[in-house]
Short mmCIF file of C-alpha atoms and ligand atoms in Angstrom, two decimals:
data_model
loop_
_atom_site.label_atom_id
_atom_site.label_comp_id
_atom_site.label_asym_id
_atom_site.label_seq_id
_atom_site.Cartn_x
_atom_site.Cartn_y
_atom_site.Cartn_z
CA MET A 1015 -67.45 -5.72 128.81
CA SER A 1016 -66.55 -2.05 129.26
CA SER A 1017 -69.13 0.41 130.49
CA LEU A 1018 -69.59 4.14 130.23
CA LEU A 1019 -71.96 6.54 131.95
CA ILE A 1020 -72.76 9.93 130.42
CA LYS A 1021 -74.04 11.99 133.33
CA GLY A 1022 -76.31 14.99 133.61
CA GLY A 1023 -76.47 16.02 129.97
CA HIS A 1024 -79.41 17.39 128.06
CA VAL A 1025 -80.35 14.38 125.94
CA ILE A 1026 -82.02 15.21 122.64
CA SER A 1027 -83.06 12.47 120.22
CA PRO A 1028 -85.87 13.39 117.80
CA GLU A 1029 -86.34 9.79 116.67
CA ASP A 1030 -86.99 8.70 120.27
CA GLN A 1031 -88.85 11.84 121.34
CA LEU A 1032 -86.23 12.46 124.04
CA ASP A 1033 -85.62 16.01 125.25
CA GLY A 1034 -84.53 16.36 128.85
CA GLU A 1035 -81.84 16.01 131.50
CA LEU A 1036 -81.00 12.32 131.52
CA ASP A 1037 -78.12 9.92 132.09
CA VAL A 1038 -77.06 7.45 129.42
CA LEU A 1039 -75.61 4.09 130.40
CA VAL A 1040 -73.54 2.26 127.80
CA GLU A 1041 -72.39 -1.35 128.08
CA GLY A 1042 -70.68 -3.56 125.54
CA GLY A 1043 -71.04 -1.01 122.77
CA VAL A 1044 -74.79 -0.54 123.07
CA ILE A 1045 -77.04 1.74 125.07
CA ARG A 1046 -78.40 -0.10 128.14
CA GLN A 1047 -80.49 2.58 129.78
CA ILE A 1048 -81.53 6.21 129.46
CA ALA A 1049 -83.02 7.58 132.66
CA PRO A 1050 -82.63 10.29 135.29
CA GLN A 1051 -79.89 9.73 137.90
CA ILE A 1052 -78.46 6.35 136.91
CA SER A 1053 -75.98 5.20 139.56
CA SER A 1054 -74.49 1.89 138.53
CA PRO A 1055 -70.75 1.26 138.85
CA VAL A 1056 -69.02 1.84 135.51
CA ASP A 1057 -65.52 1.88 134.04
CA GLU A 1058 -65.77 5.49 132.90
CA ILE A 1059 -67.94 8.52 133.55
CA LEU A 1060 -68.36 11.43 131.13
CA GLU A 1061 -69.68 14.50 132.91
CA ALA A 1062 -72.10 16.23 130.55
CA ALA A 1063 -73.79 18.88 132.70
CA GLY A 1064 -74.55 21.89 130.53
CA LYS A 1065 -73.88 19.87 127.38
CA VAL A 1066 -76.19 18.39 124.77
CA VAL A 1067 -76.08 14.62 124.32
CA SER A 1068 -77.07 13.79 120.74
CA PRO A 1069 -77.19 10.65 118.68
CA GLY A 1070 -73.96 10.54 116.67
CA PHE A 1071 -73.86 12.75 113.60
CA VAL A 1072 -74.05 11.09 110.20
CA ASP A 1073 -72.46 12.81 107.19
CA ILE A 1074 -73.85 11.36 103.98
CA HIS A 1075 -71.53 13.29 101.67
CA VAL A 1076 -67.76 13.31 102.15
CA HIS A 1077 -64.64 12.76 100.07
CA LEU A 1078 -61.76 10.96 101.75
CA ARG A 1079 -59.58 10.69 98.63
CA GLU A 1080 -58.32 7.19 99.34
CA PRO A 1081 -57.51 5.38 97.12
CA GLY A 1082 -55.52 7.54 94.75
CA GLY A 1083 -55.60 10.98 96.35
CA GLU A 1084 -53.64 10.32 99.54
CA ILE A 1085 -51.69 13.54 99.00
CA SER A 1086 -54.89 15.35 100.11
CA GLU A 1087 -56.50 12.94 102.60
CA THR A 1088 -56.41 9.32 103.70
CA LEU A 1089 -59.04 7.20 105.37
CA GLU A 1090 -57.08 7.61 108.59
CA THR A 1091 -56.88 11.42 108.54
CA GLY A 1092 -60.39 11.78 107.15
CA LEU A 1093 -61.89 9.57 109.86
CA ALA A 1094 -59.95 11.46 112.54
CA ALA A 1095 -61.41 14.69 111.15
CA ALA A 1096 -64.86 13.09 111.16
CA VAL A 1097 -64.88 12.13 114.83
CA SER A 1098 -63.44 15.47 115.91
CA GLY A 1099 -66.38 17.02 114.05
CA GLY A 1100 -68.81 14.79 115.97
CA PHE A 1101 -69.52 12.42 113.08
CA THR A 1102 -69.84 8.79 114.11
CA ALA A 1103 -70.69 7.60 110.60
CA ILE A 1104 -69.83 8.95 107.17
CA CYS A 1105 -70.57 8.11 103.57
CA PRO A 1106 -67.59 8.59 101.25
CA MET A 1107 -68.41 9.44 97.65
CA PRO A 1108 -67.00 7.10 94.99
CA ASN A 1109 -64.96 9.58 92.92
CA THR A 1110 -61.60 8.22 94.03
CA LYS A 1111 -58.90 6.73 91.80
CA PRO A 1112 -60.03 4.17 90.94
CA VAL A 1113 -63.72 5.01 91.13
CA ILE A 1114 -65.64 2.82 93.61
CA ASP A 1115 -67.58 0.86 91.02
CA ARG A 1116 -66.78 -2.74 91.97
CA PRO A 1117 -67.76 -4.73 95.09
CA GLU A 1118 -64.17 -5.52 96.09
CA LEU A 1119 -63.41 -1.79 96.30
CA VAL A 1120 -66.42 -1.26 98.58
CA ARG A 1121 -65.35 -4.14 100.80
CA ALA A 1122 -61.74 -2.94 100.94
CA MET A 1123 -62.82 0.50 102.09
CA ILE A 1124 -65.09 -0.89 104.81
CA GLU A 1125 -62.46 -3.32 106.05
CA LYS A 1126 -59.74 -0.71 106.20
CA SER A 1127 -61.99 1.75 108.04
CA GLN A 1128 -62.89 -0.94 110.57
CA ARG A 1129 -59.19 -1.50 111.25
CA ILE A 1130 -58.79 2.25 111.84
CA GLY A 1131 -61.70 2.08 114.26
CA LEU A 1132 -62.90 5.70 114.39
CA ALA A 1133 -66.12 6.64 112.55
CA ARG A 1134 -68.19 4.00 110.77
CA VAL A 1135 -67.94 4.06 106.98
CA PHE A 1136 -70.88 3.42 104.65
CA PRO A 1137 -69.64 3.86 101.09
CA ILE A 1138 -71.62 5.37 98.26
CA ALA A 1139 -70.86 3.45 95.06
CA ALA A 1140 -70.75 4.76 91.51
CA VAL A 1141 -73.87 4.82 89.36
CA SER A 1142 -71.89 4.10 86.19
CA MET A 1143 -68.62 2.28 85.60
CA GLY A 1144 -65.82 4.76 86.17
CA SER A 1145 -68.58 7.37 86.67
CA GLN A 1146 -68.30 7.77 82.91
CA GLY A 1147 -72.06 7.90 82.40
CA GLU A 1148 -72.16 4.96 79.99
CA SER A 1149 -72.69 1.51 81.51
CA LEU A 1150 -74.58 1.03 84.76
CA ALA A 1151 -72.59 -0.40 87.67
CA ASP A 1152 -73.79 -3.66 89.27
CA PHE A 1153 -76.01 -2.13 91.96
CA GLN A 1154 -76.98 -5.47 93.46
CA ALA A 1155 -73.41 -6.67 93.95
CA LEU A 1156 -72.28 -3.28 95.26
CA ALA A 1157 -75.15 -3.15 97.77
CA VAL A 1158 -74.34 -6.67 98.98
CA ALA A 1159 -70.73 -5.52 99.47
CA GLY A 1160 -71.97 -2.66 101.68
CA ALA A 1161 -72.74 0.34 99.46
CA VAL A 1162 -75.67 2.29 100.95
CA GLY A 1163 -76.37 4.60 98.02
CA PHE A 1164 -75.32 5.38 94.46
CA SER A 1165 -73.90 8.54 92.92
CA ASP A 1166 -71.59 9.73 90.16
CA ASP A 1167 -70.81 12.68 92.45
CA GLY A 1168 -68.41 15.22 91.11
CA ARG A 1169 -70.59 15.05 88.05
CA PRO A 1170 -74.30 14.44 87.41
CA VAL A 1171 -75.81 11.18 86.21
CA LYS A 1172 -75.07 11.80 82.58
CA THR A 1173 -78.40 11.32 80.85
CA ALA A 1174 -82.07 10.98 81.74
CA GLY A 1175 -81.99 7.52 80.22
CA LEU A 1176 -79.15 6.37 82.46
CA LEU A 1177 -80.90 7.96 85.44
CA LYS A 1178 -84.04 5.99 84.66
CA ARG A 1179 -82.12 2.71 84.66
CA ALA A 1180 -80.26 3.71 87.82
CA LEU A 1181 -83.50 4.61 89.63
CA ASP A 1182 -84.98 1.30 88.57
CA ALA A 1183 -82.03 -0.59 90.07
CA ALA A 1184 -81.95 1.57 93.21
CA ARG A 1185 -85.69 1.10 93.77
CA GLU A 1186 -85.28 -2.68 93.76
CA LEU A 1187 -82.74 -2.33 96.57
CA ASN A 1188 -84.58 0.49 98.37
CA VAL A 1189 -81.42 2.62 98.36
CA PRO A 1190 -81.17 6.30 97.44
CA LEU A 1191 -79.92 7.53 94.09
CA MET A 1192 -77.87 10.59 95.11
CA ASP A 1193 -77.34 13.04 92.29
CA HIS A 1194 -74.89 15.89 91.93
CA CYS A 1195 -77.19 18.13 89.92
CA GLU A 1196 -75.43 20.07 87.21
CA ASP A 1197 -75.91 20.50 83.49
CA PRO A 1198 -72.36 20.61 82.10
CA SER A 1199 -73.57 22.29 78.92
CA LEU A 1200 -74.53 25.28 81.09
CA SER A 1201 -71.68 25.17 83.63
CA ALA A 1202 -68.88 24.25 81.22
CA LEU A 1203 -65.56 25.81 82.19
CA GLY A 1204 -67.20 27.97 84.83
CA VAL A 1205 -65.27 28.37 88.07
CA ILE A 1206 -67.51 30.38 90.42
CA ASN A 1207 -71.13 31.55 90.53
CA GLU A 1208 -72.21 33.58 87.53
CA GLY A 1209 -72.91 37.07 88.82
CA PRO A 1210 -71.32 40.37 89.84
CA VAL A 1211 -68.30 38.64 91.42
CA SER A 1212 -67.49 36.53 88.35
CA ARG A 1213 -67.76 39.66 86.22
CA GLN A 1214 -65.59 41.66 88.60
CA LEU A 1215 -62.91 38.96 88.56
CA ASN A 1216 -63.41 38.31 84.87
CA VAL A 1217 -63.72 34.55 85.27
CA ARG A 1218 -66.26 32.20 83.70
CA GLY A 1219 -69.43 31.84 85.76
CA ILE A 1220 -71.62 28.85 86.60
CA PRO A 1221 -75.26 29.90 86.31
CA GLY A 1222 -77.82 28.72 88.86
CA ALA A 1223 -79.75 27.28 85.91
CA SER A 1224 -77.07 24.59 85.57
CA GLU A 1225 -78.26 23.09 88.86
CA ASP A 1226 -81.96 23.88 88.40
CA VAL A 1227 -82.25 22.19 85.01
CA CYS A 1228 -80.74 18.99 86.35
CA VAL A 1229 -82.89 18.99 89.52
CA ALA A 1230 -85.99 19.44 87.34
CA ARG A 1231 -84.92 16.59 85.03
CA ASP A 1232 -84.26 14.30 87.97
CA LEU A 1233 -87.59 15.06 89.63
CA VAL A 1234 -89.53 14.40 86.44
CA VAL A 1235 -87.80 11.06 85.90
CA THR A 1236 -88.10 10.10 89.58
CA GLU A 1237 -91.83 10.81 89.59
CA SER A 1238 -92.38 8.70 86.50
CA MET A 1239 -90.49 5.81 88.12
CA GLY A 1240 -92.00 6.04 91.61
CA ALA A 1241 -88.39 5.80 92.79
CA ARG A 1242 -86.41 7.60 95.50
CA LEU A 1243 -84.05 10.47 94.74
CA HIS A 1244 -81.64 12.35 96.97
CA VAL A 1245 -80.44 15.70 95.66
CA CYS A 1246 -76.92 16.49 96.85
CA HIS A 1247 -75.81 19.95 98.01
CA VAL A 1248 -78.67 22.24 96.91
CA SER A 1249 -77.33 25.73 96.33
CA THR A 1250 -79.94 27.75 94.44
CA SER A 1251 -83.29 29.27 95.39
CA ARG A 1252 -84.94 27.60 92.42
CA SER A 1253 -83.71 24.10 93.19
CA VAL A 1254 -84.94 24.47 96.78
CA GLU A 1255 -88.30 25.53 95.37
CA LEU A 1256 -88.37 22.60 92.93
CA VAL A 1257 -87.73 20.12 95.75
CA ARG A 1258 -90.39 21.82 97.89
CA LEU A 1259 -92.97 21.49 95.12
CA ALA A 1260 -91.93 17.91 94.40
CA LYS A 1261 -92.49 16.95 98.04
CA ARG A 1262 -95.96 18.50 97.86
CA ARG A 1263 -96.64 16.37 94.78
CA GLY A 1264 -95.67 13.28 96.75
CA ILE A 1265 -92.45 12.60 94.87
CA ARG A 1266 -90.04 10.58 97.03
CA VAL A 1267 -87.22 13.10 97.22
CA THR A 1268 -84.83 14.20 99.93
CA CYS A 1269 -82.05 16.76 99.76
CA GLU A 1270 -79.06 18.01 101.68
CA ALA A 1271 -77.43 21.42 102.17
CA THR A 1272 -73.85 22.17 103.17
CA PRO A 1273 -72.76 24.67 105.83
CA HIS A 1274 -70.96 26.71 103.17
CA HIS A 1275 -74.06 27.00 101.00
CA PHE A 1276 -76.26 28.16 103.88
CA THR A 1277 -73.63 30.56 105.22
CA LEU A 1278 -71.42 32.05 102.50
CA THR A 1279 -72.07 33.93 99.28
CA ASP A 1280 -69.81 34.24 96.24
CA GLN A 1281 -68.36 37.32 97.94
CA ALA A 1282 -66.21 34.85 99.91
CA VAL A 1283 -64.26 34.18 96.72
CA LEU A 1284 -62.90 37.73 96.86
CA GLU A 1285 -61.30 37.01 100.22
CA HIS A 1286 -60.46 33.31 99.99
CA GLY A 1287 -59.79 32.71 96.30
CA THR A 1288 -59.57 29.04 95.38
CA ASN A 1289 -60.34 28.00 98.98
CA ALA A 1290 -63.87 29.24 98.24
CA LYS A 1291 -63.97 27.55 94.82
CA VAL A 1292 -66.47 24.76 95.20
CA ASN A 1293 -68.98 22.90 93.07
CA PRO A 1294 -71.81 23.83 93.16
CA PRO A 1295 -70.40 27.31 93.68
CA LEU A 1296 -71.17 29.69 96.53
CA ARG A 1297 -74.15 31.67 95.28
CA SER A 1298 -75.95 34.98 95.89
CA ALA A 1299 -77.37 36.25 99.19
CA GLN A 1300 -80.86 35.46 97.90
CA ASP A 1301 -79.87 31.84 97.26
CA VAL A 1302 -78.34 31.53 100.73
CA GLU A 1303 -81.56 32.83 102.28
CA ALA A 1304 -83.56 30.33 100.22
CA VAL A 1305 -81.42 27.42 101.42
CA VAL A 1306 -81.89 28.58 105.03
CA ALA A 1307 -85.66 28.83 104.44
CA GLY A 1308 -85.53 25.29 103.04
CA LEU A 1309 -83.81 24.10 106.20
CA GLN A 1310 -86.42 25.87 108.32
CA ASP A 1311 -89.49 24.44 106.61
CA GLY A 1312 -88.21 20.88 106.19
CA THR A 1313 -87.62 21.04 102.43
CA VAL A 1314 -83.97 20.34 103.19
CA ASP A 1315 -83.68 17.06 105.08
CA ALA A 1316 -80.01 16.90 106.02
CA ILE A 1317 -76.85 18.88 106.54
CA ALA A 1318 -73.85 17.29 104.82
CA SER A 1319 -70.34 18.69 104.75
CA ASP A 1320 -69.27 17.71 101.21
CA HIS A 1321 -65.82 17.58 102.84
CA ALA A 1322 -63.51 17.87 99.83
CA PRO A 1323 -59.84 18.03 100.79
CA HIS A 1324 -57.23 19.20 98.31
CA ALA A 1325 -53.54 19.53 99.13
CA PRO A 1326 -52.27 23.13 99.24
CA GLN A 1327 -50.20 22.74 96.07
CA LEU A 1328 -53.32 21.71 94.15
CA LYS A 1329 -55.26 24.77 95.28
CA ALA A 1330 -52.28 27.14 94.77
CA LYS A 1331 -53.27 28.07 91.24
CA PRO A 1332 -55.19 31.00 89.78
CA LEU A 1333 -58.96 30.98 90.35
CA GLY A 1334 -59.71 30.75 86.65
CA SER A 1335 -57.41 27.76 86.18
CA ASP A 1336 -58.06 24.07 86.70
CA ALA A 1337 -57.53 24.44 90.48
CA PRO A 1338 -59.85 21.75 91.87
CA PHE A 1339 -63.28 22.48 93.32
CA GLY A 1340 -64.00 21.75 96.97
CA LEU A 1341 -63.43 22.70 100.58
CA ILE A 1342 -63.03 20.78 103.80
CA GLY A 1343 -65.92 20.77 106.24
CA LEU A 1344 -65.97 17.87 108.68
CA GLU A 1345 -64.40 19.81 111.54
CA SER A 1346 -66.28 23.08 111.09
CA ALA A 1347 -69.76 21.78 110.18
CA LEU A 1348 -71.27 21.65 113.68
CA GLY A 1349 -69.76 24.96 114.82
CA VAL A 1350 -70.89 26.78 111.69
CA ALA A 1351 -74.34 25.20 111.83
CA ILE A 1352 -75.00 26.10 115.48
CA THR A 1353 -73.58 29.60 115.05
CA ARG A 1354 -75.44 30.30 111.84
CA LEU A 1355 -78.74 28.49 112.45
CA VAL A 1356 -79.35 27.90 116.17
CA HIS A 1357 -77.87 30.98 117.86
CA THR A 1358 -79.64 33.18 115.29
CA GLY A 1359 -82.96 31.57 116.24
CA LYS A 1360 -83.53 30.18 112.74
CA ILE A 1361 -83.90 26.56 113.89
CA SER A 1362 -83.94 24.75 117.24
CA MET A 1363 -81.25 22.43 118.59
CA TRP A 1364 -83.77 19.60 118.21
CA HIS A 1365 -84.16 20.42 114.52
CA LEU A 1366 -80.38 20.71 114.04
CA ILE A 1367 -79.92 17.23 115.50
CA SER A 1368 -82.52 15.82 113.15
CA LEU A 1369 -80.66 17.45 110.23
CA MET A 1370 -77.24 16.14 111.29
CA SER A 1371 -78.13 12.75 112.71
CA THR A 1372 -81.66 11.36 112.52
CA ASN A 1373 -82.55 12.28 108.95
CA PRO A 1374 -79.25 11.46 107.23
CA ALA A 1375 -79.21 8.05 108.95
CA ARG A 1376 -82.71 7.39 107.59
CA ILE A 1377 -81.80 8.53 104.07
CA VAL A 1378 -79.14 5.82 103.84
CA ASN A 1379 -81.29 3.28 105.76
CA GLN A 1380 -78.90 2.87 108.68
CA PRO A 1381 -80.02 2.06 112.24
CA TYR A 1382 -78.17 5.03 113.72
CA GLY A 1383 -79.24 8.56 114.52
CA ARG A 1384 -81.09 7.50 117.63
CA LEU A 1385 -80.61 6.99 121.35
CA SER A 1386 -82.59 4.12 122.78
CA ALA A 1387 -82.01 0.96 124.76
CA ALA A 1388 -80.20 -1.69 122.68
CA ALA A 1389 -79.26 0.80 119.96
CA PRO A 1390 -75.55 1.08 119.03
CA ALA A 1391 -73.85 3.56 121.37
CA ASP A 1392 -72.94 6.19 118.76
CA ILE A 1393 -73.18 9.46 120.63
CA THR A 1394 -72.03 13.05 120.13
CA ILE A 1395 -71.66 15.35 123.13
CA LEU A 1396 -71.63 19.03 122.29
CA ASP A 1397 -71.48 22.33 124.09
CA PRO A 1398 -73.69 24.87 122.31
CA GLN A 1399 -72.13 27.77 124.26
CA PHE A 1400 -68.46 26.88 123.77
CA GLU A 1401 -66.61 29.64 121.91
CA TRP A 1402 -63.64 28.72 119.78
CA THR A 1403 -61.76 29.66 116.66
CA TYR A 1404 -61.72 27.16 113.82
CA GLN A 1405 -58.16 26.84 112.55
CA THR A 1406 -57.34 24.51 109.71
CA ALA A 1407 -53.67 24.47 110.79
CA THR A 1408 -54.55 22.49 113.92
CA GLY A 1409 -57.18 20.33 112.24
CA ARG A 1410 -57.03 16.58 111.78
CA SER A 1411 -57.70 16.68 108.07
CA LYS A 1412 -54.61 16.42 105.92
CA SER A 1413 -55.78 19.44 103.91
CA ARG A 1414 -56.32 23.08 104.84
CA ASN A 1415 -58.69 24.39 102.17
CA SER A 1416 -61.49 26.13 104.02
CA PRO A 1417 -62.95 29.63 103.80
CA PHE A 1418 -64.00 29.21 107.46
CA ASP A 1419 -60.36 29.19 108.60
CA GLY A 1420 -60.02 31.71 111.44
CA TRP A 1421 -63.77 32.01 112.07
CA ASN A 1422 -64.95 32.49 115.64
CA LEU A 1423 -67.67 29.95 116.30
CA LYS A 1424 -70.02 29.33 119.21
CA GLY A 1425 -70.84 25.66 119.66
CA ALA A 1426 -68.38 22.78 119.66
CA VAL A 1427 -68.10 19.02 119.84
CA MET A 1428 -66.79 17.96 123.25
CA ALA A 1429 -66.68 14.18 122.82
CA THR A 1430 -67.58 11.54 120.27
CA VAL A 1431 -68.50 7.97 121.14
CA VAL A 1432 -68.63 5.19 118.53
CA GLY A 1433 -69.86 1.75 119.55
CA GLY A 1434 -69.40 2.68 123.22
CA ARG A 1435 -65.79 3.81 122.78
CA VAL A 1436 -64.75 7.43 123.32
CA VAL A 1437 -62.96 8.10 120.01
CA TYR A 1438 -62.62 11.87 120.40
CA ARG A 1439 -62.40 14.18 123.38
CA ARG A 1440 -61.87 17.92 123.20
CA ASN A 1441 -58.85 19.06 125.21
ZN1 LIG B 2527 -71.06 17.04 94.22
#
């Protein structure tokens, strides 16, 4: 039974009300003890003085492209990117080829990821067969196979009627219905945010109303069902406000924000072209401020990367073309979040850890996101002061599409531990 001692770090775990200089003793894949100055003989010591020791990060919204999109990412490269970004567990969205809409596909993904042995994988399964928005997938069978949530991500749940049936099935299983909120009749053929930049570039815009209308629809249906909704990647001031009001009304809703939506505006498209083409699109400065305010006041529950790799040849098309939406984010998420939110004084490190670990683990009902005796030893060690330059060229992801490429960041992952094993260590 191998053992590991993480010494002298600043342990922060919101779930366990831990915030202080403590040692963490790990044995046989679980945490044995958290206390000052532990001195038992161990196989390995990780010196963590000056570092923050956090429960492992959980990313509830990623795309790993396998099966069917291995040209852009595989489970192996995606999981390597995850652990180097400090994520000990991730939830891949089902919009692969084929779509993850059958239990055997869920099981195959979990089994393969276990063989790879890096981050844990908790799949999100499709709401509808083929994510076509017609017939409901078999939620019960998919949940038994290991799906922890349901989404037709990439597109919204097609109709209010289908959403109602999906919420009914999800409520029975106590799992979240995770919607990509967009009204295609408003966003149709748009490529970036509708505003001065889309007019300057003369490309079709996606209005904020496309997201807002769908969030409003979802909240109304969710309230009538007494069910639980998770709104993916909020990007507009109005959808943040709708979720805020819904929470005040007692509606069971959570939402996530991505680092790109709380950091970048549509101006980034001018510099980065298709590498800043993402859905929902990068919005206005006012929207970015609203998402940050939502993070600050607890309206936004989680930070998720929406890691969306696309091979260079797929992105090497004109902005107004069918170049795919999405950008990679697993390896830059923590650095961008600390730089943008913590070093600016907008939120505390404690709050950041709840957004990246505690809360997302709770949203998908997993017993992670905490540091306590007998809990699985999934741990992220980070250095908030470490300055580095994010470079996609040296990243673990198979793809390079990120508008953060070349950014100087302050705050980095130093080591990632999954089930007591050190699966990533910064050189
Ligand atoms: Zn989406």
